[in-house]
Short mmCIF file of C-alpha atoms and ligand atoms in Angstrom, two decimals:
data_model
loop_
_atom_site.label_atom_id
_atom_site.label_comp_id
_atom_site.label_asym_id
_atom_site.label_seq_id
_atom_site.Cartn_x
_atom_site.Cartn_y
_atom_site.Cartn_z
CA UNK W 3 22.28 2.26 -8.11
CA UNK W 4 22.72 5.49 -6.83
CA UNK W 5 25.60 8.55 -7.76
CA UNK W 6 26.11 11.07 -4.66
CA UNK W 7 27.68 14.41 -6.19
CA UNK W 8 29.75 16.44 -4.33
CA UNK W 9 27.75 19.99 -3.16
CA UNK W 10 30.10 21.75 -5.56
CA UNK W 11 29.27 20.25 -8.55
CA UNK W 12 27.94 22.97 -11.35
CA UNK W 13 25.11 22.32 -13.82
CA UNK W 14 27.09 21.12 -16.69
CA UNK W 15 29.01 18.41 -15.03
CA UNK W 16 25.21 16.87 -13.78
CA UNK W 17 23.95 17.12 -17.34
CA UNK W 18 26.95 15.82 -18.78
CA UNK W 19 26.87 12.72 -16.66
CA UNK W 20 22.97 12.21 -16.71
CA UNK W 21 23.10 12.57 -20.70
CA UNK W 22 25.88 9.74 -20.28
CA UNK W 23 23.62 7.30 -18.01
CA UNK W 24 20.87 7.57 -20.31
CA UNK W 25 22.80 6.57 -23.11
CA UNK W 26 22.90 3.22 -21.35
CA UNK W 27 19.07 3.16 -21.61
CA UNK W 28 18.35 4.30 -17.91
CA UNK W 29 16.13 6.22 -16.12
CA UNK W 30 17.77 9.37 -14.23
CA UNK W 31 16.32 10.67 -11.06
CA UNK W 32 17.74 13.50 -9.77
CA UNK W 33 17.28 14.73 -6.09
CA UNK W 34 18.63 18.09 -5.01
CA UNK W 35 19.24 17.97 -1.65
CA UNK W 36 20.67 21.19 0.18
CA UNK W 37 24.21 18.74 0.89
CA UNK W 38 24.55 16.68 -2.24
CA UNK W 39 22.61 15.65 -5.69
CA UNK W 40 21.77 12.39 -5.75
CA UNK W 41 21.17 10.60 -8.78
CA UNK W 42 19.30 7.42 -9.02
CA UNK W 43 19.38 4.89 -11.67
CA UNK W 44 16.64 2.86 -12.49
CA UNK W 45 16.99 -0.15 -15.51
CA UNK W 46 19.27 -2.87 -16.09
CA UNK W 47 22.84 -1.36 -14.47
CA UNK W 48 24.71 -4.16 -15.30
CA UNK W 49 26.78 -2.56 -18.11
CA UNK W 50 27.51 0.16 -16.09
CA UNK W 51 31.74 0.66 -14.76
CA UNK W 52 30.75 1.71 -10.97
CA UNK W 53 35.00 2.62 -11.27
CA UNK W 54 35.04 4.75 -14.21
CA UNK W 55 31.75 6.71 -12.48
CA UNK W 56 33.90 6.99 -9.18
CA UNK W 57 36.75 8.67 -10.85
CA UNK W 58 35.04 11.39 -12.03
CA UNK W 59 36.41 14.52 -9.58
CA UNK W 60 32.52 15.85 -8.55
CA UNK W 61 31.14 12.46 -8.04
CA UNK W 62 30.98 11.23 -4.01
CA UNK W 63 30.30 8.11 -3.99
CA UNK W 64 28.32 5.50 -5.77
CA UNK W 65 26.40 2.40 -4.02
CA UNK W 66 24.12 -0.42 -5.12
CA UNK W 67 20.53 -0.65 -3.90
CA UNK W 68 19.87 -4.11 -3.06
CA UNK W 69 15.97 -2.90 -2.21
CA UNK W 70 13.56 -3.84 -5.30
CA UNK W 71 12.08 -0.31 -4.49
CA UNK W 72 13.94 2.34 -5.74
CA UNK W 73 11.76 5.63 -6.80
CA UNK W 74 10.53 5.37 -3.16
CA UNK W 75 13.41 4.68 -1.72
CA UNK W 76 15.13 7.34 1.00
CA UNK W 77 18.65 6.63 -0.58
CA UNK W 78 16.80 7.74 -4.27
CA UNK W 79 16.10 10.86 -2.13
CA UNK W 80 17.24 11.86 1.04
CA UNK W 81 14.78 14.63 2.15
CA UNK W 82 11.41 13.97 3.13
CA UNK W 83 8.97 14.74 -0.12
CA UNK W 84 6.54 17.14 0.75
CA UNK W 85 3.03 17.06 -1.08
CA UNK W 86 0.96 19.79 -1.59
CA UNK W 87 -2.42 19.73 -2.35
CA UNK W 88 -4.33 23.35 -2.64
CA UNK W 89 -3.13 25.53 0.35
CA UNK W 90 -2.94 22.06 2.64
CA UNK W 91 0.94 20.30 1.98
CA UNK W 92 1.43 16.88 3.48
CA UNK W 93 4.62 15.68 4.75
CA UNK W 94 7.65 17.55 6.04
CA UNK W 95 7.45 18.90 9.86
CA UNK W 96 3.94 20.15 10.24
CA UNK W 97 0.93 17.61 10.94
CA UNK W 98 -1.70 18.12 8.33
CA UNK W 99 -5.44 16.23 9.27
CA UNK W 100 -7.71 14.95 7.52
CA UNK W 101 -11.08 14.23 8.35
CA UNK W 102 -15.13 13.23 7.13
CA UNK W 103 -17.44 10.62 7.24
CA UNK W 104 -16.87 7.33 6.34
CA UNK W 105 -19.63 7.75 3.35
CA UNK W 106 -21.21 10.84 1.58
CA UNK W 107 -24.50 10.38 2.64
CA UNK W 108 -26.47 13.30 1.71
CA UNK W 109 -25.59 17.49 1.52
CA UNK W 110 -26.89 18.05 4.52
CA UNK W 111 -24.64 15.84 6.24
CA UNK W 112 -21.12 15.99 4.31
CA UNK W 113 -21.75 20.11 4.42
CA UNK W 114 -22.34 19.68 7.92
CA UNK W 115 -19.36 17.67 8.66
CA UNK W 116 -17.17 19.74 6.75
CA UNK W 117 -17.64 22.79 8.52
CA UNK W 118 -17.27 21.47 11.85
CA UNK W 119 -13.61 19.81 10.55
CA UNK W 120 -12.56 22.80 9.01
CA UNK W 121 -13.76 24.84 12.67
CA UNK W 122 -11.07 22.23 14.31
CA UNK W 123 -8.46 22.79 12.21
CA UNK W 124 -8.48 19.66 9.94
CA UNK W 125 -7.02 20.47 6.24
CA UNK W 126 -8.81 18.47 4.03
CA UNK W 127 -12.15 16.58 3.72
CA UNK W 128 -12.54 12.93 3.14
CA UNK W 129 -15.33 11.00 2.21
CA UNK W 130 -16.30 7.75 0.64
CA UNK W 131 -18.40 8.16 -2.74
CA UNK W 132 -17.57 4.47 -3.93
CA UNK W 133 -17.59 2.37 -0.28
CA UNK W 134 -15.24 -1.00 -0.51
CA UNK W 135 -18.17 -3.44 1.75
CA UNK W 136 -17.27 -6.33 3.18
CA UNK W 137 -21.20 -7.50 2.09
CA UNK W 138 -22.31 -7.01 -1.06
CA UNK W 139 -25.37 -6.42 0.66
CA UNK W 140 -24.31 -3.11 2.56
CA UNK W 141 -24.58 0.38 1.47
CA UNK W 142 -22.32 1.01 -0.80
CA UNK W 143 -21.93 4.56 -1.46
CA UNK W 144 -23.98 7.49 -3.05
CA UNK W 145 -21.05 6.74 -6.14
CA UNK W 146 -20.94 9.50 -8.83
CA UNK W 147 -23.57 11.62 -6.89
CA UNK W 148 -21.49 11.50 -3.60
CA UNK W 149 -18.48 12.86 -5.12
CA UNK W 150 -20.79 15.84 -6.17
CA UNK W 151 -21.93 16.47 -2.77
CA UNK W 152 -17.98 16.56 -1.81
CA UNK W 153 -17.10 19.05 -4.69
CA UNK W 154 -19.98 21.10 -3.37
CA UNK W 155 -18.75 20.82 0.32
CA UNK W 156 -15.05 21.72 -1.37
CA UNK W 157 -17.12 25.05 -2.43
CA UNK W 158 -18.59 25.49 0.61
CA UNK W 159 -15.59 25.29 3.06
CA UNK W 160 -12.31 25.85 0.71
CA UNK W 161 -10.93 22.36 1.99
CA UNK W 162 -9.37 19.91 -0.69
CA UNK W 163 -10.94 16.59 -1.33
CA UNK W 164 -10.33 13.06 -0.50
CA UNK W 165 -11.75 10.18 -1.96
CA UNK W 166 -11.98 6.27 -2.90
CA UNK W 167 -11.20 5.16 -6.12
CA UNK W 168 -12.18 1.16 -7.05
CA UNK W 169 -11.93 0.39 -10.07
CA UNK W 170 -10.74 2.19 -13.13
CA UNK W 171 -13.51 2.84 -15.11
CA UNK W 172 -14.28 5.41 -12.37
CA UNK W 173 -11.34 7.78 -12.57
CA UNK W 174 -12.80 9.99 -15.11
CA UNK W 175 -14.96 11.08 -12.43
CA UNK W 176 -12.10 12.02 -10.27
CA UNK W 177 -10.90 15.14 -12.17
CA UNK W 178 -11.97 17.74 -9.53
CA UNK W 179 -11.04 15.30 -7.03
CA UNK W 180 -7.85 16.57 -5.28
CA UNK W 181 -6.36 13.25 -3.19
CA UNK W 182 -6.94 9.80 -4.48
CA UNK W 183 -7.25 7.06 -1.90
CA UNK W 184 -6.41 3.62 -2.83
CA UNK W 185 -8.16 1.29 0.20
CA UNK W 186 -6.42 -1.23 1.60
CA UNK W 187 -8.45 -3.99 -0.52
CA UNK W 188 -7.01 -2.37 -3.64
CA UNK W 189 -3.48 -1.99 -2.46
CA UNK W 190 -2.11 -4.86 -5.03
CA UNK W 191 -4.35 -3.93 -7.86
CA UNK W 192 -1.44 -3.21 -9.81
CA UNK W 193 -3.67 -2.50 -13.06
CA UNK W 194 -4.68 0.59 -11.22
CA UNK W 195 -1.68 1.50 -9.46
CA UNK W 196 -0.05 2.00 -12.85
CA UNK W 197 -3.33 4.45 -14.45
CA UNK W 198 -3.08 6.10 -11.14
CA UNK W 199 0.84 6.24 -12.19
CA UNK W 200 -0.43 8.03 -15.38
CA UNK W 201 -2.18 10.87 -13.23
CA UNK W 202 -0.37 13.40 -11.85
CA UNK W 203 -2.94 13.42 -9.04
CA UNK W 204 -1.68 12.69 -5.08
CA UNK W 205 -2.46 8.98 -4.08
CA UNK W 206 -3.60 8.61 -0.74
CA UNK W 207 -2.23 4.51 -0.84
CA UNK W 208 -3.38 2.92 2.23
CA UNK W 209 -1.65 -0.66 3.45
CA UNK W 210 -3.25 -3.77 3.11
CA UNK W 211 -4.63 -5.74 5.39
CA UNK W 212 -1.75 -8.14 5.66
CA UNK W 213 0.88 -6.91 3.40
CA UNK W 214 4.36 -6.00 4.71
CA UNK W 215 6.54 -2.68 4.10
CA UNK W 216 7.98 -3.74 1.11
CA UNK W 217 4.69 -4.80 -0.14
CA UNK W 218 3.42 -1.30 0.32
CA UNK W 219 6.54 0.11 -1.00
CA UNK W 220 6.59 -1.85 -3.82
CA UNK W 221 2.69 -0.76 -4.85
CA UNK W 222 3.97 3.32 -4.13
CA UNK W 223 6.84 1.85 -6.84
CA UNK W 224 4.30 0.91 -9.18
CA UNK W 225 2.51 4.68 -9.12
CA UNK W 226 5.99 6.16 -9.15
CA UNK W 227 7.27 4.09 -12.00
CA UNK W 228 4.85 5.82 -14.19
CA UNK W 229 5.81 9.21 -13.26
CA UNK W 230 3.36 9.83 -10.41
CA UNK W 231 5.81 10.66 -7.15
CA UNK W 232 2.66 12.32 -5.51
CA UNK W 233 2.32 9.19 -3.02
CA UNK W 234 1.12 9.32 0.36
CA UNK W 235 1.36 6.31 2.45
CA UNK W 236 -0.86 5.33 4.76
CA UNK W 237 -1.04 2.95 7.87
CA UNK W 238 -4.30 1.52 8.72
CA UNK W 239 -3.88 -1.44 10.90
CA UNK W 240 -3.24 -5.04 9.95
CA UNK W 241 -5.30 -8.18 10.57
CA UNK W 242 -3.63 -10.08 14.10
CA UNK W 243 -5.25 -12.90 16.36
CA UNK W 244 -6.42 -9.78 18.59
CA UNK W 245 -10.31 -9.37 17.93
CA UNK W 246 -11.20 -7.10 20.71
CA UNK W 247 -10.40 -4.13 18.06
CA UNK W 248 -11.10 -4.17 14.62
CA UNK W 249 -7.40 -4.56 13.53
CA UNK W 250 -4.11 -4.04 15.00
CA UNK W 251 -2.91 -0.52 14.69
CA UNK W 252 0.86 -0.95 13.35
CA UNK W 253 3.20 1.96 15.27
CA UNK W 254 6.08 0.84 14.10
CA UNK W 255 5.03 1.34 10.32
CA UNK W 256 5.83 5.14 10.89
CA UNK W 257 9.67 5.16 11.69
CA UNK W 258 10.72 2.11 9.75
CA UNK W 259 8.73 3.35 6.59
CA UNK W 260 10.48 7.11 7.12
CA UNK W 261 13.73 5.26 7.58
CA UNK W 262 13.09 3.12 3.89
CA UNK W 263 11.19 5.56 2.23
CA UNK W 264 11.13 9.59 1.70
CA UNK W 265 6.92 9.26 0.43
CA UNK W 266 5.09 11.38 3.84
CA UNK W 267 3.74 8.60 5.76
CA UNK W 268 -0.20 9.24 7.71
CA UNK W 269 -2.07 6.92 9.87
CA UNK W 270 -5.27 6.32 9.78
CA UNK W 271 -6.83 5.45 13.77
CA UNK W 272 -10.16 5.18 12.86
CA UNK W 273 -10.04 1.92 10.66
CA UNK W 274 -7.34 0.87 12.70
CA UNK W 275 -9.24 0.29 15.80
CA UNK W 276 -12.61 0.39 14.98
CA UNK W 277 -13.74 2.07 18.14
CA UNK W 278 -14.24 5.85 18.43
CA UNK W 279 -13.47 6.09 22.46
CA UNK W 280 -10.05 4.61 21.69
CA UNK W 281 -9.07 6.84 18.48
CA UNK W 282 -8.16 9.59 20.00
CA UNK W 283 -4.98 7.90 21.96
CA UNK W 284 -4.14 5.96 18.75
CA UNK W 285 -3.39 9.58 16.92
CA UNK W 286 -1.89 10.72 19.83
CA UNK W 287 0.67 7.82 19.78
CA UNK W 288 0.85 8.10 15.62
CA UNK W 289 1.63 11.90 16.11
CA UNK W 290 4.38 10.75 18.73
CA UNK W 291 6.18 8.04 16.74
CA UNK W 292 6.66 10.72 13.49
CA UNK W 293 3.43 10.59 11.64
CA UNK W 294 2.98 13.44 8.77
CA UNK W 295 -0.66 13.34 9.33
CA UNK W 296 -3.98 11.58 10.33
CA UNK W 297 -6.73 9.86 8.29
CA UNK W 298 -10.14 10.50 10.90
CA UNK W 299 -13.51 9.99 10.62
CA UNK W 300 -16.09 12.10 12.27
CA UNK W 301 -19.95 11.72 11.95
CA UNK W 302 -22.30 14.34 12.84
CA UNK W 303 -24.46 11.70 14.41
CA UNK W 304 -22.36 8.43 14.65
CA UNK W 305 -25.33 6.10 15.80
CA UNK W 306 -27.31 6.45 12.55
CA UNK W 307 -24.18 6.62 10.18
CA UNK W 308 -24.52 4.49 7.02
CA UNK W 309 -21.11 3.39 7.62
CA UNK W 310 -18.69 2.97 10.42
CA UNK W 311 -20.56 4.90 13.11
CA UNK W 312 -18.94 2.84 15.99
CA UNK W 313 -15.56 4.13 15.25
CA UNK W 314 -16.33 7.70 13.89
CA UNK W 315 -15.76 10.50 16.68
CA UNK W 316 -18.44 13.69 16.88
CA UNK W 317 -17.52 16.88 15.82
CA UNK W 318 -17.34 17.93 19.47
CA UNK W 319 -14.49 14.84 20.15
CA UNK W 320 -12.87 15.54 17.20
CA UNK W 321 -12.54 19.43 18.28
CA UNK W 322 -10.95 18.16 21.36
CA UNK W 323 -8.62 15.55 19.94
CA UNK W 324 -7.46 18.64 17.65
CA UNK W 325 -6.40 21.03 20.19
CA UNK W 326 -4.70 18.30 22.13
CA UNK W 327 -2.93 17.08 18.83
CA UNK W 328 -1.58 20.65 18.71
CA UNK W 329 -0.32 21.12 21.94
CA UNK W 330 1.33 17.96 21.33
CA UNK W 331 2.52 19.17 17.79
CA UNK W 332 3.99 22.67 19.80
CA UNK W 333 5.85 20.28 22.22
CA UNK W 334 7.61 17.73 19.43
CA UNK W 335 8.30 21.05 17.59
CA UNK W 336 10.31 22.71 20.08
CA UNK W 337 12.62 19.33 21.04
C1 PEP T 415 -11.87 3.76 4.19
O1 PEP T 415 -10.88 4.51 4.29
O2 PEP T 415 -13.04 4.17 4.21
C2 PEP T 415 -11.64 2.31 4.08
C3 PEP T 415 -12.53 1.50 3.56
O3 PEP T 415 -10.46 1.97 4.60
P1 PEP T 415 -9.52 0.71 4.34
O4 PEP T 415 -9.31 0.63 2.87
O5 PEP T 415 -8.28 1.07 5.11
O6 PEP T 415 -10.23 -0.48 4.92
MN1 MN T 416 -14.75 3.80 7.01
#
């Protein structure tokens, strides 16, 4: 359930009414928009008189939310959230990139990388430290010793860090980590979605590889639920018939989640399509359809990578995509 205020409504009158709702046992959350607070109720609502709320002289309105989401939800909160993570934010009306290798694979190479991303414009670094394989039998990341290399590349080049998480007993090692991804594998692993929940870290929560909105939603609920709102959601591609590319980049994930949800939503080309020449128009057309951001991966030398070298662009492509991804930014800016 949600309680719109009216703009005029002072300080008092909110707490008053908030103190009331929790007496009921509920959970307040309170958006201030520039229009109208919003209040949104979470817990069992059932006891509550929707007619005595709506005679109160400040109060708007007051509506049921039929979606099981509801700390994600845009009617919860009607602006956009914004998430900002050292001098990079994500979300809002700016693009914000981020870009690395698939894996850490040595100093040399995630130093080198970063540098060149940074040179293009791209505001934070991502690598893979613990790498979800398909084979057990496949690299599987440098682990505690690649997300060293990334806090020294952090030192190196300023840029805030992005980085896989698996399994749980792996987050202590995430406490200089700035962005936690959750891969696509791990959308549903709920254990960790509510730890994550318990951090007040940004989770970079990628889409499954055949889970619907709501699905996704429901996993940012699960982080949100236990006081984490930092979520960043993430399209990826789904698995289709199609096998010419590596999945099926889903456009239309960008407007309908900003139409259900307020969380900044990124897409990530790279894993979407699987092949580098055809990135580039994939985050032109995320850009297009609304995207807060990209998810990239660049390789200094793509044909010896440990992982993912088909789809990861050079430094030098990656430069290019950037400056075209800004003109483009320049021209959706100005409409
Ligand atoms: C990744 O980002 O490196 C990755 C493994 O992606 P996904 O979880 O989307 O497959
Ligand atoms: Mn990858």
């Amino acid at each position: 359930m949600i309680v719109i205020l009216k703009g005029n409504t002072t300080p008092e009158s909110v707490d008053s009414l908030v103190g009331n709702l929790k007496s009921f046992g509920l959970d307040v959350h309170i958006s201030r928009g520039n229009l109208h607070t919003v209040l949104g109720l979470i817990g069992d609502t059932g006891k509550i008189d929707i007619d005595q709320i709506k005679m109160l002289n400040f109060v708007e309105d007051v509506k049921r939310i039929q979606e099981p989401y509801k700390n994600a939800n845009r009617k919860f909160h009607p602006d956009d959230s914004i998430i900002r993570v050292g001098d990079a934010q994500i979300g809002g009306k700016t693009m914000t990139v981020i870009a690395g290798p698939c894996s850490v694979e040595s100093e040399e190479q995630i130093i080198t990388v970063a540098r060149a991303v940074k040179a293009s414009g791209a505001q934070l670094l991502r690598g893979g430290a613990f790498k979800p394989r398909t084979s057990p039998y496949a690299f599987q990341g440098l682990r505690e010793e690649g997300i060293k290399l990334l806090l020294k590349a952090k030192k190196d080049t300023g840029l805030p860090i992005v980085t896989e998480i698996m399994d749980l007993s792996q987050l202590e090692l995430f406490n200089e980590v700035d962005v936690i991804q959750v891969g696509a594998r791990n959308m549903q692993n709920f254990e960790l979605l509510k730890q994550l929940g318990h951090t007040q870290k940004p989770i970079l929560l990628k889409r499954g590889l055949a889970n619907t909105y709501q699905e996704l939603l429901m996993s940012a609920e699960y982080i949100m639920a236990f006081g984490n709102e930092n979520v960043i959601l993430c399209e990826r591609g789904v698995r289709t018939f199609e096998s010419y590319t590596r999945n099926t980049l889903d456009i239309s994930a960008v407007p309908v989640l900003k139409k259900l949800s307020h969380l900044p939503v990124i897409v990530d080309p790279s894993h979407a399509v699987g092949i580098a020449e055809f990135v580039p128009p994939l985050a032109m057309a995320a850009i297009s359809a609304g995207a807060a951001g990209l998810l990239i991966e660049v390789h200094n030398n793509p044909a010896c990578a440990r992982c993912d070298g088909m789809q990861s662009l050079t430094p030098e492509k990656f430069a290019t995509l950037m400056r075209r991804l800004k003109k483009l930014e320049t021209a959706l800016l100005e409409d």
